[in-house]
mmCIF file of C-alpha atoms and ligand atoms in Angstrom:
data_model
loop_
_atom_site.group_PDB
_atom_site.id
_atom_site.type_symbol
_atom_site.label_atom_id
_atom_site.label_comp_id
_atom_site.label_asym_id
_atom_site.label_seq_id
_atom_site.Cartn_x
_atom_site.Cartn_y
_atom_site.Cartn_z
ATOM 1 C CA MET A 155 0.266 14.251 -32.576
ATOM 2 C CA LEU A 156 -0.728 11.393 -34.657
ATOM 3 C CA ALA A 157 -4.272 11.179 -34.458
ATOM 4 C CA VAL A 158 -5.173 8.128 -37.123
ATOM 5 C CA ASP A 159 -4.871 5.071 -35.967
ATOM 6 C CA LEU A 160 -2.366 3.725 -38.563
ATOM 7 C CA PRO A 161 -3.582 0.013 -39.926
ATOM 8 C CA ILE A 162 -1.779 -2.312 -38.490
ATOM 9 C CA ASP A 163 -0.054 -4.802 -41.406
ATOM 10 C CA PRO A 164 -1.548 -8.544 -40.890
ATOM 11 C CA PHE A 165 2.172 -9.605 -42.372
ATOM 12 C CA GLU A 166 3.819 -6.580 -40.078
ATOM 13 C CA VAL A 167 1.801 -8.690 -36.703
ATOM 14 C CA ILE A 168 2.960 -12.356 -37.744
ATOM 15 C CA ALA A 169 6.703 -10.805 -39.333
ATOM 16 C CA THR A 170 7.101 -9.192 -35.218
ATOM 17 C CA ASP A 171 5.379 -12.802 -33.741
ATOM 18 C CA LEU A 172 8.594 -14.264 -35.561
ATOM 19 C CA TYR A 173 10.863 -12.251 -34.495
ATOM 20 C CA ARG A 174 10.222 -12.215 -30.634
ATOM 21 C CA ASP A 175 8.587 -16.056 -30.509
ATOM 22 C CA GLY A 176 9.187 -17.800 -32.923
ATOM 23 C CA ILE A 177 5.465 -18.390 -33.206
ATOM 24 C CA SER A 178 2.266 -17.004 -34.231
ATOM 25 C CA ILE A 179 -1.439 -17.106 -34.148
ATOM 26 C CA SER A 180 -3.218 -15.453 -37.139
ATOM 27 C CA HIS A 181 -7.156 -15.298 -36.793
ATOM 28 C CA ASP A 182 -8.154 -13.030 -39.883
ATOM 29 C CA VAL A 183 -5.127 -12.563 -42.463
ATOM 30 C CA ILE A 184 -6.307 -14.474 -45.241
ATOM 31 C CA PRO A 185 -8.716 -13.082 -47.379
ATOM 32 C CA PHE A 186 -12.063 -14.238 -48.219
ATOM 33 C CA ASP A 187 -11.312 -15.376 -51.694
ATOM 34 C CA VAL A 188 -8.087 -17.076 -50.971
ATOM 35 C CA LEU A 189 -10.180 -19.253 -47.887
ATOM 36 C CA ARG A 190 -12.872 -19.265 -49.893
ATOM 37 C CA ALA A 191 -10.902 -20.735 -52.637
ATOM 38 C CA LEU A 192 -9.739 -23.441 -50.359
ATOM 39 C CA LYS A 193 -13.277 -24.326 -50.059
ATOM 40 C CA PHE A 194 -15.200 -24.808 -53.533
ATOM 41 C CA ARG A 195 -12.317 -27.162 -53.544
ATOM 42 C CA LEU A 196 -12.573 -29.375 -51.080
ATOM 43 C CA ALA A 197 -15.929 -29.127 -51.413
ATOM 44 C CA GLU A 198 -14.810 -30.886 -55.371
ATOM 45 C CA MET A 199 -12.400 -33.137 -53.901
ATOM 46 C CA ASN A 200 -13.217 -36.856 -52.691
ATOM 47 C CA LEU A 201 -11.094 -39.766 -50.182
ATOM 48 C CA ASN A 202 -9.235 -41.345 -53.227
ATOM 49 C CA ASP A 203 -7.988 -37.629 -53.740
ATOM 50 C CA PHE A 204 -6.482 -38.149 -51.231
ATOM 51 C CA ASN A 205 -3.192 -39.869 -50.035
ATOM 52 C CA GLN A 206 -2.126 -41.775 -47.162
ATOM 53 C CA ALA A 207 0.309 -39.773 -45.407
ATOM 54 C CA GLY A 208 3.995 -40.639 -45.288
ATOM 55 C CA ILE A 209 6.799 -39.673 -42.447
ATOM 56 C CA GLY A 210 10.160 -40.345 -44.951
ATOM 57 C CA ARG A 211 11.576 -42.477 -47.079
ATOM 58 C CA ASN A 212 11.947 -46.312 -46.260
ATOM 59 C CA GLN A 213 9.359 -45.977 -42.981
ATOM 60 C CA ALA A 214 6.717 -49.187 -42.414
ATOM 61 C CA HIS A 215 3.354 -48.708 -42.903
ATOM 62 C CA GLU A 216 2.767 -49.089 -39.155
ATOM 63 C CA THR A 217 5.466 -47.507 -37.416
ATOM 64 C CA ASN A 218 3.941 -45.270 -39.787
ATOM 65 C CA GLN A 219 0.377 -45.589 -38.737
ATOM 66 C CA SER A 220 1.724 -45.779 -35.878
ATOM 67 C CA ILE A 221 2.331 -42.245 -36.070
ATOM 68 C CA ARG A 222 0.433 -39.818 -38.165
ATOM 69 C CA ARG A 223 -3.067 -41.494 -39.480
ATOM 70 C CA ASP A 224 -4.217 -38.368 -41.863
ATOM 71 C CA LYS A 225 -3.945 -38.693 -45.205
ATOM 72 C CA ILE A 226 -3.243 -35.510 -48.047
ATOM 73 C CA HIS A 227 -2.890 -33.734 -50.717
ATOM 74 C CA TRP A 228 -0.005 -31.862 -52.152
ATOM 75 C CA LEU A 229 -1.241 -28.300 -53.613
ATOM 76 C CA ASP A 230 -0.628 -27.282 -57.204
ATOM 77 C CA ALA A 231 -0.442 -23.726 -58.797
ATOM 78 C CA GLN A 232 -1.713 -24.965 -61.610
ATOM 79 C CA GLN A 233 -5.168 -25.265 -60.192
ATOM 80 C CA SER A 234 -7.127 -22.058 -60.813
ATOM 81 C CA LEU A 235 -8.469 -22.551 -56.914
ATOM 82 C CA GLU A 236 -5.679 -23.649 -54.907
ATOM 83 C CA LYS A 237 -3.342 -21.214 -56.908
ATOM 84 C CA PRO A 238 -4.922 -18.008 -55.192
ATOM 85 C CA TYR A 239 -3.281 -19.733 -51.016
ATOM 86 C CA LEU A 240 -0.071 -20.246 -53.428
ATOM 87 C CA ASP A 241 0.522 -17.073 -54.210
ATOM 88 C CA PHE A 242 -0.579 -15.068 -50.673
ATOM 89 C CA MET A 243 2.366 -17.427 -49.720
ATOM 90 C CA GLN A 244 4.399 -15.824 -52.089
ATOM 91 C CA SER A 245 3.884 -12.765 -50.766
ATOM 92 C CA LEU A 246 4.310 -13.344 -46.905
ATOM 93 C CA GLN A 247 7.694 -15.303 -47.564
ATOM 94 C CA GLN A 248 8.275 -12.210 -49.681
ATOM 95 C CA TYR A 249 8.011 -10.287 -46.972
ATOM 96 C CA ILE A 250 9.004 -11.735 -44.279
ATOM 97 C CA ASN A 251 12.288 -12.191 -46.336
ATOM 98 C CA ARG A 252 12.429 -8.858 -46.088
ATOM 99 C CA ARG A 253 11.238 -7.867 -42.780
ATOM 100 C CA LEU A 254 13.096 -10.745 -40.969
ATOM 101 C CA PHE A 255 16.240 -12.043 -43.651
ATOM 102 C CA MET A 256 14.830 -15.214 -43.124
ATOM 103 C CA GLY A 257 16.251 -15.797 -46.993
ATOM 104 C CA LEU A 258 13.104 -18.333 -47.428
ATOM 105 C CA PHE A 259 13.340 -19.946 -51.178
ATOM 106 C CA SER A 260 10.754 -21.584 -51.710
ATOM 107 C CA TYR A 261 7.189 -22.954 -50.294
ATOM 108 C CA GLU A 262 4.575 -26.810 -50.088
ATOM 109 C CA CYS A 263 1.671 -27.375 -48.728
ATOM 110 C CA HIS A 264 -0.556 -29.533 -49.373
ATOM 111 C CA PHE A 265 -4.483 -30.530 -47.624
ATOM 112 C CA ALA A 266 -4.384 -33.216 -45.331
ATOM 113 C CA HIS A 267 -7.765 -34.900 -44.039
ATOM 114 C CA TYR A 268 -8.213 -36.094 -40.402
ATOM 115 C CA GLN A 269 -11.023 -38.928 -40.356
ATOM 116 C CA ILE A 270 -13.410 -39.127 -37.028
ATOM 117 C CA GLY A 271 -9.951 -40.469 -34.536
ATOM 118 C CA ASP A 272 -7.333 -39.578 -36.723
ATOM 119 C CA PHE A 273 -4.099 -38.203 -34.688
ATOM 120 C CA TYR A 274 -0.465 -36.870 -35.736
ATOM 121 C CA LYS A 275 1.400 -38.256 -33.043
ATOM 122 C CA LYS A 276 4.521 -35.744 -31.499
ATOM 123 C CA HIS A 277 7.110 -34.190 -33.682
ATOM 124 C CA MET A 278 9.524 -32.026 -34.722
ATOM 125 C CA ASP A 279 8.278 -30.896 -39.060
ATOM 126 C CA ALA A 280 12.904 -30.258 -39.114
ATOM 127 C CA PHE A 281 15.664 -31.122 -37.392
ATOM 128 C CA ARG A 282 18.740 -28.637 -37.358
ATOM 129 C CA GLY A 283 20.999 -29.284 -39.751
ATOM 130 C CA LYS A 284 19.141 -32.340 -41.084
ATOM 131 C CA THR A 285 16.658 -30.171 -43.232
ATOM 132 C CA ASN A 286 15.817 -27.410 -45.274
ATOM 133 C CA ARG A 287 12.412 -26.806 -43.662
ATOM 134 C CA VAL A 288 12.828 -23.387 -41.681
ATOM 135 C CA LEU A 289 8.710 -21.917 -41.382
ATOM 136 C CA THR A 290 6.115 -24.184 -41.116
ATOM 137 C CA THR A 291 2.622 -22.855 -41.608
ATOM 138 C CA VAL A 292 -0.443 -24.743 -40.994
ATOM 139 C CA LEU A 293 -4.393 -22.735 -41.902
ATOM 140 C CA TYR A 294 -7.216 -24.763 -40.643
ATOM 141 C CA LEU A 295 -10.668 -25.349 -42.463
ATOM 142 C CA ASN A 296 -13.210 -26.190 -40.319
ATOM 143 C CA ASP A 297 -16.491 -23.914 -40.549
ATOM 144 C CA GLY A 298 -18.466 -24.086 -36.661
ATOM 145 C CA TRP A 299 -15.539 -26.314 -34.975
ATOM 146 C CA ASP A 300 -16.255 -26.460 -31.507
ATOM 147 C CA ALA A 301 -13.385 -27.002 -28.469
ATOM 148 C CA GLU A 302 -14.925 -29.937 -27.694
ATOM 149 C CA LEU A 303 -14.468 -31.940 -30.201
ATOM 150 C CA GLY A 304 -10.917 -31.741 -29.402
ATOM 151 C CA GLY A 305 -8.741 -31.589 -32.743
ATOM 152 C CA GLU A 306 -6.575 -29.753 -31.355
ATOM 153 C CA LEU A 307 -2.703 -28.815 -32.541
ATOM 154 C CA VAL A 308 -0.856 -28.649 -28.935
ATOM 155 C CA VAL A 309 2.719 -27.006 -29.148
ATOM 156 C CA TYR A 310 4.924 -27.877 -26.790
ATOM 157 C CA GLU A 311 7.643 -25.409 -26.075
ATOM 158 C CA PRO A 312 11.460 -25.527 -27.324
ATOM 159 C CA ASN A 313 13.177 -25.178 -23.721
ATOM 160 C CA ASP A 314 11.128 -28.513 -22.942
ATOM 161 C CA HIS A 315 9.797 -31.021 -25.265
ATOM 162 C CA ASN A 316 7.416 -32.253 -22.127
ATOM 163 C CA ALA A 317 6.134 -28.696 -21.239
ATOM 164 C CA GLU A 318 2.920 -27.398 -23.305
ATOM 165 C CA LEU A 319 3.241 -24.016 -24.542
ATOM 166 C CA LEU A 320 0.168 -23.518 -26.809
ATOM 167 C CA ARG A 321 -3.799 -25.231 -27.752
ATOM 168 C CA VAL A 322 -4.737 -23.643 -31.410
ATOM 169 C CA THR A 323 -8.195 -25.279 -32.432
ATOM 170 C CA PRO A 324 -8.419 -26.253 -35.500
ATOM 171 C CA SER A 325 -11.328 -23.395 -36.865
ATOM 172 C CA PHE A 326 -11.896 -21.727 -39.956
ATOM 173 C CA GLY A 327 -9.488 -19.408 -41.380
ATOM 174 C CA THR A 328 -6.794 -19.796 -38.568
ATOM 175 C CA LEU A 329 -2.387 -19.517 -39.351
ATOM 176 C CA VAL A 330 -0.189 -20.716 -37.400
ATOM 177 C CA THR A 331 2.749 -19.493 -38.343
ATOM 178 C CA PHE A 332 6.272 -21.309 -37.033
ATOM 179 C CA LEU A 333 10.134 -22.149 -37.086
ATOM 180 C CA SER A 334 10.170 -25.200 -38.172
ATOM 181 C CA ASP A 335 12.864 -27.084 -36.077
ATOM 182 C CA GLU A 336 11.744 -25.337 -32.686
ATOM 183 C CA PHE A 337 8.181 -26.512 -31.973
ATOM 184 C CA PRO A 338 7.269 -29.833 -30.831
ATOM 185 C CA HIS A 339 3.703 -30.689 -31.927
ATOM 186 C CA GLU A 340 0.740 -33.396 -32.166
ATOM 187 C CA VAL A 341 -2.490 -33.284 -33.470
ATOM 188 C CA LEU A 342 -5.003 -34.540 -30.930
ATOM 189 C CA PRO A 343 -7.566 -37.209 -31.835
ATOM 190 C CA ALA A 344 -11.645 -35.756 -32.956
ATOM 191 C CA LEU A 345 -15.118 -36.061 -32.689
ATOM 192 C CA ARG A 346 -15.703 -35.002 -36.382
ATOM 193 C CA SER A 347 -14.060 -35.209 -39.730
ATOM 194 C CA ARG A 348 -11.098 -32.623 -39.791
ATOM 195 C CA TYR A 349 -9.083 -30.808 -42.480
ATOM 196 C CA SER A 350 -6.158 -27.947 -42.485
ATOM 197 C CA ILE A 351 -3.635 -27.224 -44.741
ATOM 198 C CA ALA A 352 0.432 -27.934 -44.046
ATOM 199 C CA GLY A 353 2.956 -25.973 -45.765
ATOM 200 C CA TRP A 354 6.815 -25.584 -45.115
ATOM 201 C CA PHE A 355 9.334 -23.107 -46.504
ATOM 202 C CA ARG A 356 12.129 -23.512 -47.287
ATOM 203 C CA VAL A 357 15.280 -21.654 -47.502
ATOM 204 C CA ASN A 358 18.219 -23.107 -50.457
ATOM 205 C CA THR A 359 20.932 -25.595 -49.454
ATOM 206 C CA SER A 360 21.586 -25.981 -53.405
ATOM 207 C CA ILE A 361 25.568 -27.181 -53.786
ATOM 208 C CA SER A 362 27.297 -25.879 -57.542
ATOM 209 C CA GLY A 363 24.474 -25.178 -59.293
ATOM 210 C CA GLU A 364 21.650 -28.051 -58.741
ATOM 211 C CA ILE A 365 18.649 -26.696 -57.218
ATOM 212 C CA ASP A 366 17.705 -28.355 -54.734
ATOM 213 C CA PRO A 367 14.216 -30.439 -54.386
ATOM 214 C CA PRO A 368 11.453 -29.408 -52.854
ATOM 215 C CA ARG A 369 9.701 -32.456 -51.276
HETATM 216 C C1 OGA B 577 2.018 -31.699 -39.907
HETATM 217 C C2 OGA B 577 1.355 -30.646 -38.791
HETATM 218 C C3 OGA B 577 -0.894 -30.100 -38.269
HETATM 219 C C4 OGA B 577 -2.171 -30.357 -38.022
HETATM 220 O O1 OGA B 577 1.708 -31.938 -41.162
HETATM 221 O O2 OGA B 577 3.600 -32.283 -40.614
HETATM 222 O O3 OGA B 577 1.561 -30.853 -37.623
HETATM 223 O O4 OGA B 577 -3.051 -29.508 -37.319
HETATM 224 N N1 OGA B 577 0.376 -30.787 -39.287
HETATM 225 O O5 OGA B 577 -2.340 -30.311 -38.895
HETATM 226 MN MN1 MN B 578 4.461 -31.262 -38.621
#
């Protein structure tokens, strides 16, 4: 008889969740040092380090504003406080590829700042066959977030886009991972300023030696 409890590898929990449900929510997977670096980075940035987010090429500003209101800042491995998170995602990528053979090839992510009342209406991050984004990650960076503040991520059923599947409170350290072309989701307005990092793993759809560029 096995007398010791085997330690539960958080990557294994994510992989198992993704295989079974297509979505995973974890509360203690990102190492403390990684979270601390992100917190320091946010503290040193100000409003003009963030740019109005877009929803695709050539989209009218008004259309965009009616769909999403967040402002973003892309992470860069050259930035010492951003690199640990990108490194962490690289290890997650490697684990998922070994475990689920998803063929994840690259990762990109941005900080998102939602000011009071900002939202992101129900959307999909990818449409099958149209983009090479396959796996979405969202990490929340809000200390002491209270459910009454709103700002939840609402996730809908893959087979019924009007049926709510679950809600995530955007609390510090919570990481949501889901298949990008399966789950419609939205960000509800909040009573407080809200920070997250939204990211995407891509597969490589390059042809004839041209590397498919990210973004
Ligand atoms: C996105 C997104 C969710 C969040 O940027 O595509 O859905 O909670 N973000 O920040
Ligand atoms: Mn999204």
